Short mmCIF file of C-alpha atoms in Angstrom, two decimals:
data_model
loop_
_atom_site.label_atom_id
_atom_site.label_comp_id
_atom_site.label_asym_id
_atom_site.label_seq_id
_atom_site.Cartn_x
_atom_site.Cartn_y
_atom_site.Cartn_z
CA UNK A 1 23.41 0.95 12.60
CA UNK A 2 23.38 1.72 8.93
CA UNK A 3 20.96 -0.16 6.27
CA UNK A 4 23.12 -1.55 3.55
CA UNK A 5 20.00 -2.69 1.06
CA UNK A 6 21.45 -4.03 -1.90
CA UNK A 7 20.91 -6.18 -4.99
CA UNK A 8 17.78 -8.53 -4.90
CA UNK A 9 17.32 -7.18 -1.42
CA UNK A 10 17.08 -3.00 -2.65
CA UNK A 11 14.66 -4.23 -5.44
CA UNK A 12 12.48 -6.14 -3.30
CA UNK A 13 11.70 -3.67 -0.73
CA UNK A 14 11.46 -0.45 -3.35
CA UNK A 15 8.61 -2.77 -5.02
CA UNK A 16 7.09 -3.49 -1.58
CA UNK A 17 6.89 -0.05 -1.51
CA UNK A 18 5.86 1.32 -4.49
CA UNK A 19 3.10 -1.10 -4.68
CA UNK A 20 1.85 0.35 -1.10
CA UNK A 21 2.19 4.03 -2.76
CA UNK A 22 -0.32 2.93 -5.90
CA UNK A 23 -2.53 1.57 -2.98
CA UNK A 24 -3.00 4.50 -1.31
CA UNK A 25 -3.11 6.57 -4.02
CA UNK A 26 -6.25 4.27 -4.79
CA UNK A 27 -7.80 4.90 -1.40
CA UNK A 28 -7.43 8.36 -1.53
CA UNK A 29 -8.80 8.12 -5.32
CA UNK A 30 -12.07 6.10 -4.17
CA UNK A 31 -12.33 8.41 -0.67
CA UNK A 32 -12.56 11.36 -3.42
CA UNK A 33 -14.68 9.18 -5.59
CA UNK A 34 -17.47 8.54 -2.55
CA UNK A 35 -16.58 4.42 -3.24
CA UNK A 36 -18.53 1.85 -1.28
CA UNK A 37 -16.62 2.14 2.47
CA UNK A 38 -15.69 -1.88 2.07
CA UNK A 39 -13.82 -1.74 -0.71
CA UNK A 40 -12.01 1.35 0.61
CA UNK A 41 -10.85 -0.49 3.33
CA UNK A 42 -9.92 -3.56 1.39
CA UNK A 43 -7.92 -1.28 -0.59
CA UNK A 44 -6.40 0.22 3.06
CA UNK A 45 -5.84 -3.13 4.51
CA UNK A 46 -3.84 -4.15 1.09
CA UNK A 47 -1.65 -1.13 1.52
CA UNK A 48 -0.89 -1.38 5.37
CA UNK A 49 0.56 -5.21 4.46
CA UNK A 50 2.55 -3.93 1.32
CA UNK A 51 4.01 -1.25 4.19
CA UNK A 52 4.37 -3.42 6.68
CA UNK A 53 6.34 -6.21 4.55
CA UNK A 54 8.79 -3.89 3.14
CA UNK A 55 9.32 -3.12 7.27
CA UNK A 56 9.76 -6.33 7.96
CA UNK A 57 12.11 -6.59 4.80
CA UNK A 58 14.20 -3.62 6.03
CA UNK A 59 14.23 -5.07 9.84
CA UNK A 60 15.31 -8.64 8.04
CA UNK A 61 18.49 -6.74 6.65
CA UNK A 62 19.02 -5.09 9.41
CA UNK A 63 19.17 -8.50 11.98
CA UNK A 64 21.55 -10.20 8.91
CA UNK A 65 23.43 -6.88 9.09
CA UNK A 66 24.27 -7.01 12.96
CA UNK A 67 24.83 -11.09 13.27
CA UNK A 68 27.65 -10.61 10.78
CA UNK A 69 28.47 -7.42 12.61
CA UNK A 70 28.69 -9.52 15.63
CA UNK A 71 30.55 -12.01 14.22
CA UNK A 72 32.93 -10.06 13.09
CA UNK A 73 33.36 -8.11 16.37
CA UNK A 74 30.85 -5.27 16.31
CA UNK A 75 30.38 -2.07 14.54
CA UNK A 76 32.11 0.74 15.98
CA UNK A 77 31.93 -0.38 19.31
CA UNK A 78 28.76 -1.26 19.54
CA UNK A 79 27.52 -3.35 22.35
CA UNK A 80 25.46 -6.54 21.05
CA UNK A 81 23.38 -6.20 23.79
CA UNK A 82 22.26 -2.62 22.92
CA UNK A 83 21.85 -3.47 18.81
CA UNK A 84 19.50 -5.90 20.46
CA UNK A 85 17.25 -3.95 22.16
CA UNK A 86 17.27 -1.20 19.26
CA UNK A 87 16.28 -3.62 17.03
CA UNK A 88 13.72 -5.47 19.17
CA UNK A 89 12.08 -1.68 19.59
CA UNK A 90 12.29 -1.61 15.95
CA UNK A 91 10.44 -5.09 14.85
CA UNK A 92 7.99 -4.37 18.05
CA UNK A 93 7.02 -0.78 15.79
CA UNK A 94 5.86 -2.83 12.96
CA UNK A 95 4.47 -5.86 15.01
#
């Protein structure tokens, strides 16, 4: 299964994840600083959800991706039962 991020879609998830890189950039910038350990792991915990929205972003595409695949007759043979279970494994990584 490819990822065909586009448009709105491309932009939304490249923010999601630039966002999580200036985060952790910041933790690693108040680890180095000595910062108080709760606001490092405020910092952390902000970065982990800007991650794991842009997963669940990707994931989103992806399940849009294979009902219209599905619809249309598959992808390259594909069994629906097996893009299923790959993609279940994949949204049960993030969950």
């Amino acid at each position: 299964m490819e990822l065909e991020l586009e448009g709105a879609d491309l932009k939304a998830v490249l923010n999601r994840l630039r966002r999580a890189q200036g985060q952790i950039s910041g933790v690693i910038r108040m680890i180095e600083e000595g910062r108080d350990c709760e606001d490092v792991v405020t910092q952390l915990s902000a970065a982990s959800r800007a991650l794991d929205r842009a997963g669940f972003a990707i994931i989103a595409t992806g399940l849009q991706q294979c009902v219209i695949d599905v619809e249309s007759g598959g992808r390259n043979g594909e069994d629906p039962v097996e893009m299923r279970a790959r993609l279940e494994k994949l949204f049960l990584s993030l969950a």
